PDB file of C-alpha atoms in Angstrom:
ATOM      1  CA  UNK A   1      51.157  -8.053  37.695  1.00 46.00           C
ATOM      2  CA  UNK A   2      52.914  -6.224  40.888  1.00 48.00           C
ATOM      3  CA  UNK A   3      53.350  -7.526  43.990  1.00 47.00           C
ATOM      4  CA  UNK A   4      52.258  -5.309  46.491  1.00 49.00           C
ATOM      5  CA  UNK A   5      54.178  -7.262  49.491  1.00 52.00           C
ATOM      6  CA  UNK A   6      57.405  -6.160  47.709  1.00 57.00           C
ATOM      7  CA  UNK A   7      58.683 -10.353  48.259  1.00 71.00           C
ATOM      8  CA  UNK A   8      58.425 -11.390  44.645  1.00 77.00           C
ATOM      9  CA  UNK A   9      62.143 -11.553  42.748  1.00 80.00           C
ATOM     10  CA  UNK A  10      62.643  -8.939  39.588  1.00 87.00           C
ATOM     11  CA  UNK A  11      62.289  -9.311  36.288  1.00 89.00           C
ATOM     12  CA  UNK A  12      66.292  -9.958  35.913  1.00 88.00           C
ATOM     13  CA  UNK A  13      66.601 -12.528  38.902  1.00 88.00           C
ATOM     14  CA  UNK A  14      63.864 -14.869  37.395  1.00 88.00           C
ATOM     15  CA  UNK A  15      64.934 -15.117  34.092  1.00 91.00           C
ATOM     16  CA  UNK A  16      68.175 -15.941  35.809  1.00 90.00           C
ATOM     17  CA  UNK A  17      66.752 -18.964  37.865  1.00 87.00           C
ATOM     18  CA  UNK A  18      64.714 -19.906  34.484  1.00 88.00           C
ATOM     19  CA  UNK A  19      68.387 -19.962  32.726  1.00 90.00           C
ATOM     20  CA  UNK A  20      69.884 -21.993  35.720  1.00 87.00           C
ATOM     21  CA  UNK A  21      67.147 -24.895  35.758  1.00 83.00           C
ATOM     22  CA  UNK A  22      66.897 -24.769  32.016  1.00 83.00           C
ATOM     23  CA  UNK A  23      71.168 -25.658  32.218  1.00 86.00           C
ATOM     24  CA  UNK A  24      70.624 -28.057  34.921  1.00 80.00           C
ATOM     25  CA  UNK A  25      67.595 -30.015  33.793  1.00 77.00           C
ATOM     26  CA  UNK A  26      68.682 -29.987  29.783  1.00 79.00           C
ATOM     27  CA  UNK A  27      72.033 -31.388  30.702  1.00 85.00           C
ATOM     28  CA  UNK A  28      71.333 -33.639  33.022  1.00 84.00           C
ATOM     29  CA  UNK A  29      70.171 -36.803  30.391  1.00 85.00           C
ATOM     30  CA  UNK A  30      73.401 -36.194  28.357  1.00 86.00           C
ATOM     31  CA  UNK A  31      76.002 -36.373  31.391  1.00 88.00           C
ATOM     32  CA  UNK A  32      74.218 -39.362  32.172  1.00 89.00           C
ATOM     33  CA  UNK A  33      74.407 -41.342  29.451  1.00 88.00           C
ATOM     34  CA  UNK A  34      78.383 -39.899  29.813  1.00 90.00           C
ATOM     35  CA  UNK A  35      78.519 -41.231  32.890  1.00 90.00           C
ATOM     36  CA  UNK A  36      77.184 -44.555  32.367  1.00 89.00           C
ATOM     37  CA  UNK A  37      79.272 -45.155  29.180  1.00 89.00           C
ATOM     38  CA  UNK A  38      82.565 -44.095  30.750  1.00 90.00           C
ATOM     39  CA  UNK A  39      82.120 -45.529  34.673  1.00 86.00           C
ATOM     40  CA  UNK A  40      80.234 -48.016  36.783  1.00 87.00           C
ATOM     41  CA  UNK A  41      77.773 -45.362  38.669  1.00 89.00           C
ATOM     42  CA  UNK A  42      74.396 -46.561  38.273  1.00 89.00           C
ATOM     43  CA  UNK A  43      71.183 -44.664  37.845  1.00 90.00           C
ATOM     44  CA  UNK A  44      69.962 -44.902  41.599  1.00 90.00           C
ATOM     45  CA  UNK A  45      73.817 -43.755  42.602  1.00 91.00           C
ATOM     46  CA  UNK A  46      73.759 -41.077  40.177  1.00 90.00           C
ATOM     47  CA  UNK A  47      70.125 -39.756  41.204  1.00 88.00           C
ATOM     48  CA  UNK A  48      71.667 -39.362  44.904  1.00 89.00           C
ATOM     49  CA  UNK A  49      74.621 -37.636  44.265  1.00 89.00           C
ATOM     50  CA  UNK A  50      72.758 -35.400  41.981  1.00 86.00           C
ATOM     51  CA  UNK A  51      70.659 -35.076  44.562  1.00 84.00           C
ATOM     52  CA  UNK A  52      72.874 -34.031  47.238  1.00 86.00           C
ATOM     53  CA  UNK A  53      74.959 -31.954  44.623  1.00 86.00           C
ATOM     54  CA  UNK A  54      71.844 -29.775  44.690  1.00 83.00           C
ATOM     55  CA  UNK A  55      71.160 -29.628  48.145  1.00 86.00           C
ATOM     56  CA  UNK A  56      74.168 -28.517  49.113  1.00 88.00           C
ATOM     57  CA  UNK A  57      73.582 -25.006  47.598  1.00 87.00           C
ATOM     58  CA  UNK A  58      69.985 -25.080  48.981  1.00 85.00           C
ATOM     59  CA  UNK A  59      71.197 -25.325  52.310  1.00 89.00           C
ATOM     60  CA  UNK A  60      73.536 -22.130  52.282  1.00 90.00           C
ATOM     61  CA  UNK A  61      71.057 -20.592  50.420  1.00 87.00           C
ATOM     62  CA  UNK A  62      69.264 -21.292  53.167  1.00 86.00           C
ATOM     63  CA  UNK A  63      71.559 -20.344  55.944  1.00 89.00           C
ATOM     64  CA  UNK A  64      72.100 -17.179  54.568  1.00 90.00           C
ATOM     65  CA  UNK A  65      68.501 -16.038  54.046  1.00 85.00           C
ATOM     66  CA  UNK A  66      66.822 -13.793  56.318  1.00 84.00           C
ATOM     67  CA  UNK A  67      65.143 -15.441  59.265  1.00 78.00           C
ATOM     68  CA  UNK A  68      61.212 -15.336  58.447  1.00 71.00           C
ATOM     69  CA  UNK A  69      58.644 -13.795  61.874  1.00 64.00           C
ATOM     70  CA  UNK A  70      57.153 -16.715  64.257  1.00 57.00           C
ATOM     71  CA  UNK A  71      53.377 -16.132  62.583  1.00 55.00           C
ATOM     72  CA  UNK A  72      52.959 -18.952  60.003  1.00 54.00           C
ATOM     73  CA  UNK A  73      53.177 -18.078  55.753  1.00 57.00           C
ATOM     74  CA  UNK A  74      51.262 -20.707  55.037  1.00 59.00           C
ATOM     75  CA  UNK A  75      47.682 -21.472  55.745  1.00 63.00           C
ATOM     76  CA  UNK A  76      48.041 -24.810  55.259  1.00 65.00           C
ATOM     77  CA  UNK A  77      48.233 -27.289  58.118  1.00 77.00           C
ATOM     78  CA  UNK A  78      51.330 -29.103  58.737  1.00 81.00           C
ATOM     79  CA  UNK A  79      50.162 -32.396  58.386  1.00 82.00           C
ATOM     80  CA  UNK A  80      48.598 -31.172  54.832  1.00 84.00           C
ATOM     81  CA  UNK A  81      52.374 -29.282  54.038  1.00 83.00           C
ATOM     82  CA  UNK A  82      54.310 -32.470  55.128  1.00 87.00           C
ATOM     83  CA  UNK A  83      51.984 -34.754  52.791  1.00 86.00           C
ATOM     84  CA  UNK A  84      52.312 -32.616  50.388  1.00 83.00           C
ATOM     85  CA  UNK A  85      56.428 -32.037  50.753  1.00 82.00           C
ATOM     86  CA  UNK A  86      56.731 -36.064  51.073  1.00 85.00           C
ATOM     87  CA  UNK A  87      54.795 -36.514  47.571  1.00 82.00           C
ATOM     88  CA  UNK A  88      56.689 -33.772  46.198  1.00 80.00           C
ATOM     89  CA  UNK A  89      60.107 -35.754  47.181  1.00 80.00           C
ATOM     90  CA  UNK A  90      58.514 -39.191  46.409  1.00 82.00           C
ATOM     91  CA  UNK A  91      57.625 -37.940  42.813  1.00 79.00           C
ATOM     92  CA  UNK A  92      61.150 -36.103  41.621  1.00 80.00           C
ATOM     93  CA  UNK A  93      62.926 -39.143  43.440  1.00 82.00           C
ATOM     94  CA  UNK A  94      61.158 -41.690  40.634  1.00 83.00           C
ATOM     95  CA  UNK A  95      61.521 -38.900  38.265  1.00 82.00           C
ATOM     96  CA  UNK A  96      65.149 -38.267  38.320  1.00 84.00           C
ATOM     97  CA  UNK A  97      65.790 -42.175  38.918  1.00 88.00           C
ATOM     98  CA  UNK A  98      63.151 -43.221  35.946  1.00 87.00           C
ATOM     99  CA  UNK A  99      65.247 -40.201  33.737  1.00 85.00           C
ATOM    100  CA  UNK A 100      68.365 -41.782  34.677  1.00 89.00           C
ATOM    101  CA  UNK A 101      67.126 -45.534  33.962  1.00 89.00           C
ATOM    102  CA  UNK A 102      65.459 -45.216  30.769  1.00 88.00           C
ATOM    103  CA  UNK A 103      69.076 -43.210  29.474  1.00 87.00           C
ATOM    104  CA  UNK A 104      70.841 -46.355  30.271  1.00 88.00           C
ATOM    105  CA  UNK A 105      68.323 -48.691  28.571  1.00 88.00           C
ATOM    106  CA  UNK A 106      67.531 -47.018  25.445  1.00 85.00           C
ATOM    107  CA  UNK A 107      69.682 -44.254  25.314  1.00 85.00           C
ATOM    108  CA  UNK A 108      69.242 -40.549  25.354  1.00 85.00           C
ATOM    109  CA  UNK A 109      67.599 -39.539  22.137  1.00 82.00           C
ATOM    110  CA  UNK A 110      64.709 -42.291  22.856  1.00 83.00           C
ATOM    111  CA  UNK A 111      64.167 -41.564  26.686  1.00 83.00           C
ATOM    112  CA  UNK A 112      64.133 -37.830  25.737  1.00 82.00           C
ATOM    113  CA  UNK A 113      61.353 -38.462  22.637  1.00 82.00           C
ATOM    114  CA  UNK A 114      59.219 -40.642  24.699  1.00 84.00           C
ATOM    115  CA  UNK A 115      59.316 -38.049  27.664  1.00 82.00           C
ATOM    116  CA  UNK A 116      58.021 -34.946  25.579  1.00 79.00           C
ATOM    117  CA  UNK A 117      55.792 -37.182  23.791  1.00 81.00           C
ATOM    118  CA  UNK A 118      53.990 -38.608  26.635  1.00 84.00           C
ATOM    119  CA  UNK A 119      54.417 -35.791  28.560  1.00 81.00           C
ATOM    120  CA  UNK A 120      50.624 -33.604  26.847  1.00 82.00           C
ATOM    121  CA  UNK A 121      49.085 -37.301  26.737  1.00 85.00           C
ATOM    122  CA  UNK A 122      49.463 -38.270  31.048  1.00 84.00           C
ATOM    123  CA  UNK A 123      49.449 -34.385  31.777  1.00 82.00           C
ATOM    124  CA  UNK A 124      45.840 -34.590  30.415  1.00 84.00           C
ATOM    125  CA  UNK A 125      44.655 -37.346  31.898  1.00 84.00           C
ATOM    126  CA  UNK A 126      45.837 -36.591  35.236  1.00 80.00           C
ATOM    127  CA  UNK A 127      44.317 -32.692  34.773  1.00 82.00           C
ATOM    128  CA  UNK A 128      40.866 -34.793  33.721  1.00 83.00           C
ATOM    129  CA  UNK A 129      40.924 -37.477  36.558  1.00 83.00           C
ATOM    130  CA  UNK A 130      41.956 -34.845  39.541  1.00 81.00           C
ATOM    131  CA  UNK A 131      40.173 -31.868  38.376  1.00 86.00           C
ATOM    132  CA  UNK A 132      37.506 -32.855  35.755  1.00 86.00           C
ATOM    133  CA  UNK A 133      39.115 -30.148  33.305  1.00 87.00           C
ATOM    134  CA  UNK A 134      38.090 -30.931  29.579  1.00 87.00           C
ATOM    135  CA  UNK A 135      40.422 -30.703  26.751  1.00 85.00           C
ATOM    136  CA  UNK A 136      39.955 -27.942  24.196  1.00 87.00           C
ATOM    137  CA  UNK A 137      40.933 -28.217  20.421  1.00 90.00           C
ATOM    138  CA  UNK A 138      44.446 -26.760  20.675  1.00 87.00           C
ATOM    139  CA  UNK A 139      43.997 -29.707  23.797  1.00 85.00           C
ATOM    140  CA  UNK A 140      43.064 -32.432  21.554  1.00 88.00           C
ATOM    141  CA  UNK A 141      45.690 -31.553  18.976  1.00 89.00           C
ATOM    142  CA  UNK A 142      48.525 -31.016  21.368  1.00 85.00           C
ATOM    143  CA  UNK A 143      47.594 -35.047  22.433  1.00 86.00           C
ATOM    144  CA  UNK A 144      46.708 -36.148  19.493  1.00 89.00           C
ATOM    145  CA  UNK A 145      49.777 -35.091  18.102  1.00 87.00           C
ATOM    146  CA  UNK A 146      51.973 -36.602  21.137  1.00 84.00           C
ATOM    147  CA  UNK A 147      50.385 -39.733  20.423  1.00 84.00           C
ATOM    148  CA  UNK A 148      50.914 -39.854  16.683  1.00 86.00           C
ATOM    149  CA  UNK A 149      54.502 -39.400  17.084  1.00 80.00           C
ATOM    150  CA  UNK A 150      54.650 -42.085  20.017  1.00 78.00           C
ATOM    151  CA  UNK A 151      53.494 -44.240  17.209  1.00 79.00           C
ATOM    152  CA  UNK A 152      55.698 -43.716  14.691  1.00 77.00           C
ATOM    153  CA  UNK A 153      58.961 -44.228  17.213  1.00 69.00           C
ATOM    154  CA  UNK A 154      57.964 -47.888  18.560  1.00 63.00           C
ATOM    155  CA  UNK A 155      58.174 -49.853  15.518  1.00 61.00           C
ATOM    156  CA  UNK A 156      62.093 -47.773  15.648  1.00 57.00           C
ATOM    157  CA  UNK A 157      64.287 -47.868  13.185  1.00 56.00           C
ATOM    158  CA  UNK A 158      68.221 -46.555  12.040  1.00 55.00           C
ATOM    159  CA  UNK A 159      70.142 -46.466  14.633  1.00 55.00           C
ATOM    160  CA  UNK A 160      67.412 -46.135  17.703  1.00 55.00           C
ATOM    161  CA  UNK A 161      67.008 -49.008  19.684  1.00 69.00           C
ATOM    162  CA  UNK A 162      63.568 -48.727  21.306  1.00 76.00           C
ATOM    163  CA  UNK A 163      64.059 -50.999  23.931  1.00 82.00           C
ATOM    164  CA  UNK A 164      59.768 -51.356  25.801  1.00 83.00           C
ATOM    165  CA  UNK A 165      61.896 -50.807  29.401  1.00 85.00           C
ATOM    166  CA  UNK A 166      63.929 -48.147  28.055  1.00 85.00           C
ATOM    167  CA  UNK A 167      60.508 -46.560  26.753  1.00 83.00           C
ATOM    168  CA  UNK A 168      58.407 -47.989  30.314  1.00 86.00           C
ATOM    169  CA  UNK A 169      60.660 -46.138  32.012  1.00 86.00           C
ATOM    170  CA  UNK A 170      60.452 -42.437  30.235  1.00 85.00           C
ATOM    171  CA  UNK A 171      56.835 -43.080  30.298  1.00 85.00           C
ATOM    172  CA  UNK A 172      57.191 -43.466  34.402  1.00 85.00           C
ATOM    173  CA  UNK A 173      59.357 -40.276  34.345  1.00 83.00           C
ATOM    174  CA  UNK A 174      56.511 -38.471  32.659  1.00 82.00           C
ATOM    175  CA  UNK A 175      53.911 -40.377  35.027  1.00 81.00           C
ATOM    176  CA  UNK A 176      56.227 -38.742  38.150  1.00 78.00           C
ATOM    177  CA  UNK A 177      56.081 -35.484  36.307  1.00 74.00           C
ATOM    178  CA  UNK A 178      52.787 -35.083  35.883  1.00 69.00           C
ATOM    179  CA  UNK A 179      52.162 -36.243  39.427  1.00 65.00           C
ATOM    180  CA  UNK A 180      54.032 -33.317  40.955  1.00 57.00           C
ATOM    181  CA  UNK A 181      52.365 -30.598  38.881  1.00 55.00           C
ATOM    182  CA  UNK A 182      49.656 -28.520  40.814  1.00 50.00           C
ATOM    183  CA  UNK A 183      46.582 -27.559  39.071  1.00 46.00           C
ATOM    184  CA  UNK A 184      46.857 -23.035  38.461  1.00 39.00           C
ATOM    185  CA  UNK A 185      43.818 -21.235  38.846  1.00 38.00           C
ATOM    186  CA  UNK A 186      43.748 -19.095  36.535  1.00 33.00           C
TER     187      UNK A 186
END
């Protein structure tokens, strides 16, 4: 697939930005539940300085990038683009804070389980409530199997502590997650 307007990045410079988020998003749960265990930074505090920590480099970024012409990119209208920037912000807000939260209450390993594992099972539902799509068998399975496991961490056991909020709140993550993802035609 080329891009014929010569704007896309290369090959190199997207794997790159794939590497970065992959960093940034993987360790973000575990220097959380550092944070919280060695200071008195809560998740809502640490959500805002995280959040700031990444505008910062969005902003030069910004500053240094080429000024774009007057004629609008977008065929959207601006009403439509600001709803749809505000929802955007709305849902990684109670994402990141919801991450953040459900770390403190039941630790990492169960807010992390609980977010994959609900993550095929509200992914479908929203996909079949705002689009109508259908689940296939690989569909099914993928849910089925998200579910399944779901099951077998409440009753908990070992060392886990399922706390329900710890687990109500990597289920809102998820919920926040979902909400942000745009269907792809394909």
């Amino acid at each position: 697939m080329s891009n014929s307007s010569g704007s896309a990045p290369s090959v190199g410079r997207s794997l790159l930005y794939l590497v970065v988020a992959g960093i940034a998003r993987g360790t973000a749960g575990a220097a959380a539940s550092l944070i919280f265990r060695v200071g008195d930074m809560g998740p809502p505090t640490l959500s805002f300085w995280r959040c700031v920590g990444g505008l910062a480099p969005l902003l030069g970024a910004l500053a240094l990038r080429p000024r774009r012409s007057s004629a609008r990119t977008s065929a959207a209208p601006c009403g439509r683009r600001t709803a749809r920037v505000l929802g955007t912000g709305t849902g990684l807000t109670v994402f990141q804070s919801a991450c953040f939260a459900a770390v403190e209450a039941t630790g990492l390993t169960v807010g992390t389980v609980v977010t994959l594992g609900a993550g095929p099972v509200l992914i479908a539902i929203g996909a079949r409530l705002t689009t109508g799509e259908r689940l296939g068998r690989g569909g099914i399975a993928a849910v089925a199997g998200a579910l399944a496991g779901l099951i077998v961490l409440v009753p908990g056991g070992g060392a886990a502590g399922v706390r329900p909020l710890g687990v109500a709140l990597a289920v809102a993550r998820t919920a926040a997650e979902a909400r942000r993802r745009e269907p792809v035609a394909v």
